[in-house]
Short mmCIF file of C-alpha atoms in Angstrom, two decimals:
data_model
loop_
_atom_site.label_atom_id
_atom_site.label_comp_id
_atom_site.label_asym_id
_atom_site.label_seq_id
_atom_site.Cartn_x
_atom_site.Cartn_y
_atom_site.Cartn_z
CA UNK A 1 7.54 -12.65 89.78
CA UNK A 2 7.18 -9.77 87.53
CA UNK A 3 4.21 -7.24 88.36
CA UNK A 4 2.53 -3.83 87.08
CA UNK A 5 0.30 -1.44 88.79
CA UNK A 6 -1.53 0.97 87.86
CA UNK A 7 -1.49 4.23 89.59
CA UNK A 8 -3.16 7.46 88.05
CA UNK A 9 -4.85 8.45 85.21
CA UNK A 10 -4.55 11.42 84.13
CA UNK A 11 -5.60 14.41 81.70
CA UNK A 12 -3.65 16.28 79.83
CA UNK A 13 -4.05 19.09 82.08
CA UNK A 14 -2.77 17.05 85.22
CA UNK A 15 -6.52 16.61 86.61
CA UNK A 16 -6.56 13.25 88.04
CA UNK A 17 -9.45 11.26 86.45
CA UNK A 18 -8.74 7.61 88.00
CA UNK A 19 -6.15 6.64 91.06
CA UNK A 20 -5.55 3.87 92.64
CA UNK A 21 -7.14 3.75 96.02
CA UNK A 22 -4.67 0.95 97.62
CA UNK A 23 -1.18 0.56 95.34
CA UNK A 24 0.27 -1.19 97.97
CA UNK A 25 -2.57 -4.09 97.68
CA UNK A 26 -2.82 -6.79 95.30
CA UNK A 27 -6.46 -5.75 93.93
CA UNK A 28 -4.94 -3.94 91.02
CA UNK A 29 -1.53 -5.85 90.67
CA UNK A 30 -1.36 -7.06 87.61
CA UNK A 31 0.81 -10.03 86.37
CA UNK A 32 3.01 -9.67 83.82
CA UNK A 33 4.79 -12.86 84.07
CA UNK A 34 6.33 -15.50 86.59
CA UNK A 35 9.36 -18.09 86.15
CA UNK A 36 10.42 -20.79 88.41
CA UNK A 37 14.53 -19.99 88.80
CA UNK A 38 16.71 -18.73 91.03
CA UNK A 39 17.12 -14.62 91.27
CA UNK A 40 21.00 -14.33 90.07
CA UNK A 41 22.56 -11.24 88.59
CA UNK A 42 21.85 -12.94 85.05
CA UNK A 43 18.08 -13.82 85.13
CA UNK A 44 17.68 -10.04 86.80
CA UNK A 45 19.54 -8.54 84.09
CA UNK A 46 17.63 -10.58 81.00
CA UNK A 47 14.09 -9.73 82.54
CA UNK A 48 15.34 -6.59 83.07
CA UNK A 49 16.39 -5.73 79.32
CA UNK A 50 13.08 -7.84 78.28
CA UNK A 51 10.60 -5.23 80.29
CA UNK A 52 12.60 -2.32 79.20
CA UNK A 53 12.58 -3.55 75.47
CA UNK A 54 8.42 -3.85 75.91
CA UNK A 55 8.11 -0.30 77.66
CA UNK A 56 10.13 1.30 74.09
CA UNK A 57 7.98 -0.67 71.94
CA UNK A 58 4.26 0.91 73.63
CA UNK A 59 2.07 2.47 71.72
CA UNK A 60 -1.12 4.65 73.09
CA UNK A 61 -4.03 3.20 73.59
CA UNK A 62 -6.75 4.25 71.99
CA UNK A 63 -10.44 4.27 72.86
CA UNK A 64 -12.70 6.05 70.67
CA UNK A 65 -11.52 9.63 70.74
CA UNK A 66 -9.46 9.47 73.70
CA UNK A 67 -5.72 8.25 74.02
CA UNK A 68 -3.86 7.42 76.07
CA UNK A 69 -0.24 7.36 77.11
CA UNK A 70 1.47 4.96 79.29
CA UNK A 71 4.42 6.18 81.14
CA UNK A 72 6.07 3.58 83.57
CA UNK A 73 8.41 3.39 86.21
CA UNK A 74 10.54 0.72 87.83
CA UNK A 75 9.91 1.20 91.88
CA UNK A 76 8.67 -2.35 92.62
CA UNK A 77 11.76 -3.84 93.39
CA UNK A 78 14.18 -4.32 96.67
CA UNK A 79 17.51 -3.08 97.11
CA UNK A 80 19.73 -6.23 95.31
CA UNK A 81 17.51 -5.65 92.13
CA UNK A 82 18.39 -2.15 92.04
CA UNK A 83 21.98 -2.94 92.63
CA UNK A 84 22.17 -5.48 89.65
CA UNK A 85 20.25 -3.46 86.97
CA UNK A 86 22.32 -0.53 87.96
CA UNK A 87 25.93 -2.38 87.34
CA UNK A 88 26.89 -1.27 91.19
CA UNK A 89 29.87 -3.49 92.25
CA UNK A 90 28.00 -4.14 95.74
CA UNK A 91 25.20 -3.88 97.58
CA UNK A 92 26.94 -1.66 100.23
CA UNK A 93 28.45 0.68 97.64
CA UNK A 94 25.26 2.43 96.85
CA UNK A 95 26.46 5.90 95.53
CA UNK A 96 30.22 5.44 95.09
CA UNK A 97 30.44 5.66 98.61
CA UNK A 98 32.55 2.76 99.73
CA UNK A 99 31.35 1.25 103.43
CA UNK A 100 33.95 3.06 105.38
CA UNK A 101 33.35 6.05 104.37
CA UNK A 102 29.81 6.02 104.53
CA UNK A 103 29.90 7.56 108.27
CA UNK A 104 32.13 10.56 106.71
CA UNK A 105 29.50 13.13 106.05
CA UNK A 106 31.58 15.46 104.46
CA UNK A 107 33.31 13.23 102.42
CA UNK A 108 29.80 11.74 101.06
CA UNK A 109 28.52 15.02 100.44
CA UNK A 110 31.50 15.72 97.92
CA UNK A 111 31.23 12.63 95.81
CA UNK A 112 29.40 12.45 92.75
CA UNK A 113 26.16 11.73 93.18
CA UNK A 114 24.30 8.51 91.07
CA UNK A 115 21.36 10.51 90.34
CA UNK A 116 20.41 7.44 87.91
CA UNK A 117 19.54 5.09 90.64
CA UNK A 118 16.89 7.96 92.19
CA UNK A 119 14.53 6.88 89.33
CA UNK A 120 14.20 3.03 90.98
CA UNK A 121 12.29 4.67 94.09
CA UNK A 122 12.91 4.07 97.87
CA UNK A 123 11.33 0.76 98.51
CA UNK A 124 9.93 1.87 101.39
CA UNK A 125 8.51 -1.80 102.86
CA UNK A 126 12.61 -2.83 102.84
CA UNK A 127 13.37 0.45 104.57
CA UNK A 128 11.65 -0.82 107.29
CA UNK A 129 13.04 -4.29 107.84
CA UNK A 130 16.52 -2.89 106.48
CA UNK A 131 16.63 0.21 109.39
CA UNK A 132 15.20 -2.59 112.02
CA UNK A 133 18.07 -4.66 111.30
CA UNK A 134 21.02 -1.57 111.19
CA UNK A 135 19.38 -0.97 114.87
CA UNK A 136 19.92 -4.71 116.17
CA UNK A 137 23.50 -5.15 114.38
CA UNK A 138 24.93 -1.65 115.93
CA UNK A 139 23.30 -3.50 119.42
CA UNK A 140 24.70 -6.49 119.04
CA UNK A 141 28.15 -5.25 118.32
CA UNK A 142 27.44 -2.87 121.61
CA UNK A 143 29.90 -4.84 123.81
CA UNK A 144 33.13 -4.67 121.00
CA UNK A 145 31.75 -1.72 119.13
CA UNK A 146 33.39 -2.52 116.35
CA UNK A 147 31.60 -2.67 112.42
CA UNK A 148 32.20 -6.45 112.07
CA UNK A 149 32.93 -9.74 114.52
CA UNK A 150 36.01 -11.22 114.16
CA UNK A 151 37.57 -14.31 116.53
CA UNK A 152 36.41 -13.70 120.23
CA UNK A 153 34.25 -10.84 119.39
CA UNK A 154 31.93 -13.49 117.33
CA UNK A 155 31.42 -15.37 120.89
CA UNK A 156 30.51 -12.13 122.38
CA UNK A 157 28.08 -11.23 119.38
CA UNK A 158 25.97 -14.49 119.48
CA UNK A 159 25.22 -14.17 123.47
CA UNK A 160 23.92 -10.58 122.81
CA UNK A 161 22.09 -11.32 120.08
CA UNK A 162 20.25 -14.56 121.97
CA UNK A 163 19.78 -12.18 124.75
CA UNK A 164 18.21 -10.03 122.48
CA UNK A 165 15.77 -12.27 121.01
CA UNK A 166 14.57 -14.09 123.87
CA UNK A 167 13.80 -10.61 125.61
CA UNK A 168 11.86 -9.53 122.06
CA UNK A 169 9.96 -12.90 122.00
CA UNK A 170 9.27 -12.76 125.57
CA UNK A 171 8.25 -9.44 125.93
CA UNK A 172 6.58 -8.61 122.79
CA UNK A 173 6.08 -11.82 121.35
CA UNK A 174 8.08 -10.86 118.10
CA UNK A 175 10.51 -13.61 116.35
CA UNK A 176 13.09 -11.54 115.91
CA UNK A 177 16.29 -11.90 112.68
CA UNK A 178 15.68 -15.98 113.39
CA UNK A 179 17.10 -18.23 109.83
CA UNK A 180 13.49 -19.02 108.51
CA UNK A 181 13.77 -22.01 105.99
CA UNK A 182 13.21 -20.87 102.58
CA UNK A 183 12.50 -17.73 103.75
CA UNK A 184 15.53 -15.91 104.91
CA UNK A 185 14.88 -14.46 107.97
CA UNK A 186 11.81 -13.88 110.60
CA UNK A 187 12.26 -10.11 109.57
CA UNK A 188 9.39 -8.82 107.61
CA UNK A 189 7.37 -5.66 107.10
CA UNK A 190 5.03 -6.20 110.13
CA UNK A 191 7.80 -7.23 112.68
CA UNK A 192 9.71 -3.77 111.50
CA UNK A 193 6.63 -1.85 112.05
CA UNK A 194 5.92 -3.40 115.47
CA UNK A 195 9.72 -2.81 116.03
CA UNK A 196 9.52 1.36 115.75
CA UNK A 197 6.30 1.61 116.73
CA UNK A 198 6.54 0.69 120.04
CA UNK A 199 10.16 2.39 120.08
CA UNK A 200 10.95 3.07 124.00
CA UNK A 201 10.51 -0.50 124.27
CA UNK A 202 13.07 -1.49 121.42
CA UNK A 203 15.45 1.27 122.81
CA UNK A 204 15.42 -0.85 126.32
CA UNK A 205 15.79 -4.12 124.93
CA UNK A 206 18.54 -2.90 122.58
CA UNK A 207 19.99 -0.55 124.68
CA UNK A 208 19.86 1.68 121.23
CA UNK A 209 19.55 5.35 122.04
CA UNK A 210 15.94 6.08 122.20
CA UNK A 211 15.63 9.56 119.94
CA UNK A 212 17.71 7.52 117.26
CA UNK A 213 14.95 5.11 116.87
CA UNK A 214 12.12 7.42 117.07
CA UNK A 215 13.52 9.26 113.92
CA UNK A 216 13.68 6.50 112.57
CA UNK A 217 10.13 5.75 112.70
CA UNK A 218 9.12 9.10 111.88
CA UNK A 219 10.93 9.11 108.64
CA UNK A 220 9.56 5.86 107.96
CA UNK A 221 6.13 6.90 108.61
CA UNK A 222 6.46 9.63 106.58
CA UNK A 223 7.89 7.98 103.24
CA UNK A 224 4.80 5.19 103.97
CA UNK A 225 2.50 7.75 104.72
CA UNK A 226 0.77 7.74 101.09
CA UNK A 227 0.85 11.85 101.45
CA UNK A 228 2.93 14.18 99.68
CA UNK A 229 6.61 14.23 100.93
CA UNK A 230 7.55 18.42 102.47
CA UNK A 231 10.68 18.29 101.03
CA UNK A 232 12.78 21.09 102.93
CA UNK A 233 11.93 19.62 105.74
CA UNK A 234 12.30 16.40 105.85
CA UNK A 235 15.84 16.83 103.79
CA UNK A 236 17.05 18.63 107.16
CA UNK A 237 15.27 16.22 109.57
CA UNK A 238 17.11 13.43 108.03
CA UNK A 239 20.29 15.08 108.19
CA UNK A 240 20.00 15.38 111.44
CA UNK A 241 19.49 11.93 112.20
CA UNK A 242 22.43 10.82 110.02
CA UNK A 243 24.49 13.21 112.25
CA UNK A 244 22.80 11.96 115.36
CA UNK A 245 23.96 8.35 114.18
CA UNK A 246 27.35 9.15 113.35
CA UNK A 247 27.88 11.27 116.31
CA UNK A 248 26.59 8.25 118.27
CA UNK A 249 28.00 5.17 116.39
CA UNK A 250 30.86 6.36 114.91
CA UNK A 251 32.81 2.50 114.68
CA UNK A 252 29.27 1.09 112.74
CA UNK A 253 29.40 1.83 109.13
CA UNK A 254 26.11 2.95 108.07
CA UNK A 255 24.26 0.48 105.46
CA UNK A 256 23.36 1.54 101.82
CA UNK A 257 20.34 1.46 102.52
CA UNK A 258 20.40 3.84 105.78
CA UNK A 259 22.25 5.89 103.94
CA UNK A 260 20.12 5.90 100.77
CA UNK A 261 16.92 7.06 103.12
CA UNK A 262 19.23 9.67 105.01
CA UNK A 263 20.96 10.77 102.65
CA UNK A 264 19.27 10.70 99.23
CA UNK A 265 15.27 9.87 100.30
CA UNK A 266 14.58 13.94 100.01
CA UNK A 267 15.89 13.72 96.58
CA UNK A 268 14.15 10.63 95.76
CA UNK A 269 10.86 11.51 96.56
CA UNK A 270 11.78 14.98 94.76
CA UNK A 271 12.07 13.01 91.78
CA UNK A 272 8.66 11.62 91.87
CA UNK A 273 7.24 14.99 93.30
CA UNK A 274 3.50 14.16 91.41
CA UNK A 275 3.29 11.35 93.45
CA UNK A 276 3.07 10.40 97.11
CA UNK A 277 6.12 8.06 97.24
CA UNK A 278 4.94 5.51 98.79
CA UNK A 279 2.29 4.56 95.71
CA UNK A 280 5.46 3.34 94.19
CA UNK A 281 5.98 1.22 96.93
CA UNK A 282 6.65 -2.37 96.53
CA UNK A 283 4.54 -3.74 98.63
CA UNK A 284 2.06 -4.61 96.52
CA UNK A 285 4.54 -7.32 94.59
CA UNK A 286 5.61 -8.51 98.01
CA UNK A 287 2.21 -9.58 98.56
CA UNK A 288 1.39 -11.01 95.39
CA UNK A 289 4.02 -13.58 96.29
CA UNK A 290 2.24 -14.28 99.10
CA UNK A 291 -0.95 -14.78 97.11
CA UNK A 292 0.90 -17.47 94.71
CA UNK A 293 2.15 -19.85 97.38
CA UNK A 294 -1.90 -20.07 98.49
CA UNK A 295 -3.37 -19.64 95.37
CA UNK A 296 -0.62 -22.51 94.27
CA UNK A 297 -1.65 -24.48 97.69
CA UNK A 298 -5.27 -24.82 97.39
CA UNK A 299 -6.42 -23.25 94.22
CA UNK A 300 -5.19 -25.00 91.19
CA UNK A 301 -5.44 -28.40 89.39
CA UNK A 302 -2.44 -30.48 90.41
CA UNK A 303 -2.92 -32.69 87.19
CA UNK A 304 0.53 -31.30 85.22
CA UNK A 305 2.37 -28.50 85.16
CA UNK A 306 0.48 -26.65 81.70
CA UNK A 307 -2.85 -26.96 83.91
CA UNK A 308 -1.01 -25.51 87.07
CA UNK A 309 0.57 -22.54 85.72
CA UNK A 310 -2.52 -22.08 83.30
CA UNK A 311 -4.65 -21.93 86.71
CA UNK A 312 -2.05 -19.69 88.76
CA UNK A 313 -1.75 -16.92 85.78
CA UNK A 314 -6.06 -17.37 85.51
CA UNK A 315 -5.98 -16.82 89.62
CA UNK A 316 -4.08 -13.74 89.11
CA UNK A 317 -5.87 -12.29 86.38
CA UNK A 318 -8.83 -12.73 87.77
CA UNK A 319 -7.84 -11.59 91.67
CA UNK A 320 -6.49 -8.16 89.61
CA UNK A 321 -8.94 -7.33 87.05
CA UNK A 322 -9.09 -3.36 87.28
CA UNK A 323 -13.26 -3.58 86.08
CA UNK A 324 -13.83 -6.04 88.72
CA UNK A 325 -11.61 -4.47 91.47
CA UNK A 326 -13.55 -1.68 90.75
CA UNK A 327 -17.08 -3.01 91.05
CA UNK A 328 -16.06 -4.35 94.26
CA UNK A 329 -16.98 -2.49 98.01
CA UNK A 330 -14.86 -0.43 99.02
CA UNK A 331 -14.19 -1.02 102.66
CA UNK A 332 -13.32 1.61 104.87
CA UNK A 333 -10.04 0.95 107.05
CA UNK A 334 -9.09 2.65 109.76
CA UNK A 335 -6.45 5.38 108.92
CA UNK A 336 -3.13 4.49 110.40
CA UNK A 337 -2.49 7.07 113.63
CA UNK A 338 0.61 8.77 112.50
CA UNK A 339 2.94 10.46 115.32
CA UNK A 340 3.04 14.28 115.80
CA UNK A 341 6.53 14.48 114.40
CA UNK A 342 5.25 13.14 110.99
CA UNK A 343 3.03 15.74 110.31
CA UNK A 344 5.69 18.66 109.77
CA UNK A 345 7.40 16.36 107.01
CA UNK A 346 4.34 15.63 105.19
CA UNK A 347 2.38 18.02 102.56
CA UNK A 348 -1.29 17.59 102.92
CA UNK A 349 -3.52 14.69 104.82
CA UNK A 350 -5.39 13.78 101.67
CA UNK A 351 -4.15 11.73 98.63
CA UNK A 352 -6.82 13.15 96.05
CA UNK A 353 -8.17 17.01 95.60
CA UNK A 354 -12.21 17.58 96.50
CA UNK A 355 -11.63 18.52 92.51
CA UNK A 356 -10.61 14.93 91.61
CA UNK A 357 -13.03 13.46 93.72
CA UNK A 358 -15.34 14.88 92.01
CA UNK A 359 -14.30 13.90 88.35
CA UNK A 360 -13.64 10.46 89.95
CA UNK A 361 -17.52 10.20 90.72
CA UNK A 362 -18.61 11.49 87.45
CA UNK A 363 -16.63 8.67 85.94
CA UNK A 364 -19.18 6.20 84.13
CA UNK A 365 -18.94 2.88 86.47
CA UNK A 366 -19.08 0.87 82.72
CA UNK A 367 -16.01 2.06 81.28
CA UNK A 368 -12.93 0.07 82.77
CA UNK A 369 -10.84 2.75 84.13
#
């Protein structure tokens, strides 16, 4: 599934004329195409070279007297995209850094840095699940403490990490890392949340050190916030968790992507520093697949397979239509409480100036933004 979004508009003095009130919802996701095979380093790589190909070849659009430029960025993807588009020999050597020696602070600090792969965002819906699951490995690896499970340590693995589950699922009611057919595992954005939210309990349960996992969900918060990154200090709060780790779990390698949030998110979100982060999330494309198993379900004529995809690719247009989306109600959700912590890393509470507000409401309603 291939997806755009649309997130500001802008003048050419940086006023913001038009943003996008949810980019992490499917209202303004717009399809650009979908193909039923199998997500291997060669598909990834030909869609990849076909989208960049189309972003060279734009051209402003123009209505009337105004144009407009397009400028486009490639955030809505998960960690193994980013890997394969960036010709990275592994998923676990993100930055040069080779697993061992991600735990050597020093020694990460003086590599070369692969400031190219800052420009594919922090995919901050996989930070979640990703973080959740460095927490339960390093637990269930508590009783050998060693990085991987080899012969007998294996037995002693699986019994904490049944342990585990049963006291998640009994006590919280979460389905915790559980083989989901088709679907990888139980973990997901929602279970990850739950997971930090409530972090005293996970600390019991996993017998993780409690202020580990709170920082956890503070940086977390903070790059899903929607608000303006403070970049000083967040750089030094997350440096202090990565020492906190290591100091802690020395024999547990720390994951790619653990280390790309502690060690490179301050950077990353310095590179999109006109943006909140996390409106280059990619959510939004993790729920449009969502949308096309129901809209695929229930919605379409089941007649051939022209007719089916013809519906699907109607659905979606339709469903994302930035004039209708627009026209619609807007609905006011509760704001997310954020903890205490989370305000000291964060820039400002609100997304748009009273300035843009204003141009926003002066915008004629008949002109599709």
């Amino acid at each position: 599934m291939i997806s755009l979004v649309p997130v500001r508009l802008e003048d050419g003095s940086g006023n913001i004329l038009w943003q996008n009130p949810t980019p992490s919802s499917t209202n303004y996701c717009r399809p650009i195409g979908f193909e039923f095979t199998k997500e291997t380093s060669e598909s990834i790589k030909l869609e990849n070279n076909a989208i960049n190909e189309e972003i060279r070849e734009l051209i402003p659009t123009i209505i009337g007297n105004l144009e407009i430029h397009h400028n486009l960025y490639m955030t809505m993807i998960d960690g193994k995209v980013a890997t394969v588009i960036s010709n990275t020999s592994s998923a676990a050597r993100e930055s040069l850094t080779p697993p061992s020696k991600m735990n050597d602070l020093d020694f990460v600090s003086k590599r070369p840095l692969r400031v190219d792969m800052y420009q594919y965002g922090l995919s901050s819906l996989h930070m979640w699940i990703r973080c959740m699951e460095c927490i339960l490995h390093i637990s269930y690896n508590m009783d050998f403490k060693k990085w991987t499970a080899r012969n007998s340590d294996k037995l002693l693995r699986d019994v904490k990490k049944n342990m585990t589950q049963e006291e998640f699922r009994e006590r919280t009611g979460l389905v915790i890392d559980v083989v989901k057919q088709g679907f990888d595992t139980t973990n997901d954005g929602n279970t990850a949340r739950r997971f930090f939210m409530d972090y005293e309990l996970s600390a019991e349960i996993t017998g993780i050190n409690e202020d580990l996992i709170k920082r956890f969900a503070i940086i977390l918060q903070a790059v899903s916030s929607g608000l303006q990154i403070n970049l000083s200090n967040f750089r030094e709060f997350c440096k202090e968790t990565a020492i906190l780790y290591v100091n802690l779990y020395p024999w547990y390698y720390m994951p790619s992507s653990v280390h790309k949030l502690l060690i490179h998110g301050a950077d990353i979100c310095g590179q999109y520093s006109f943006i909140p982060i996390a409106s280059l999330s990619e959510e939004a494309s993790e729920a449009r697949n969502k949308y096309f198993r129901n809209v695929r379900l229930a919605h379409i004529r089941k007649i051939g397979r022209t007719q089916t995809n013809l519906d699907i690719i109607h659905n979606f247009l339709i469903s994302s239509d930035p004039y209708i989306t627009h026209k619609r109600p807007n609905f006011v959700r509760q704001q997310k409480q954020l903890m205490p912590e989370v305000n000291d890393l964060i820039m400002n509470r609100g997304s748009l100036s009273s300035e843009s507000e204003e141009t926003l409401e002066n915008v004629d309603p008949n002109v599709q933004p």
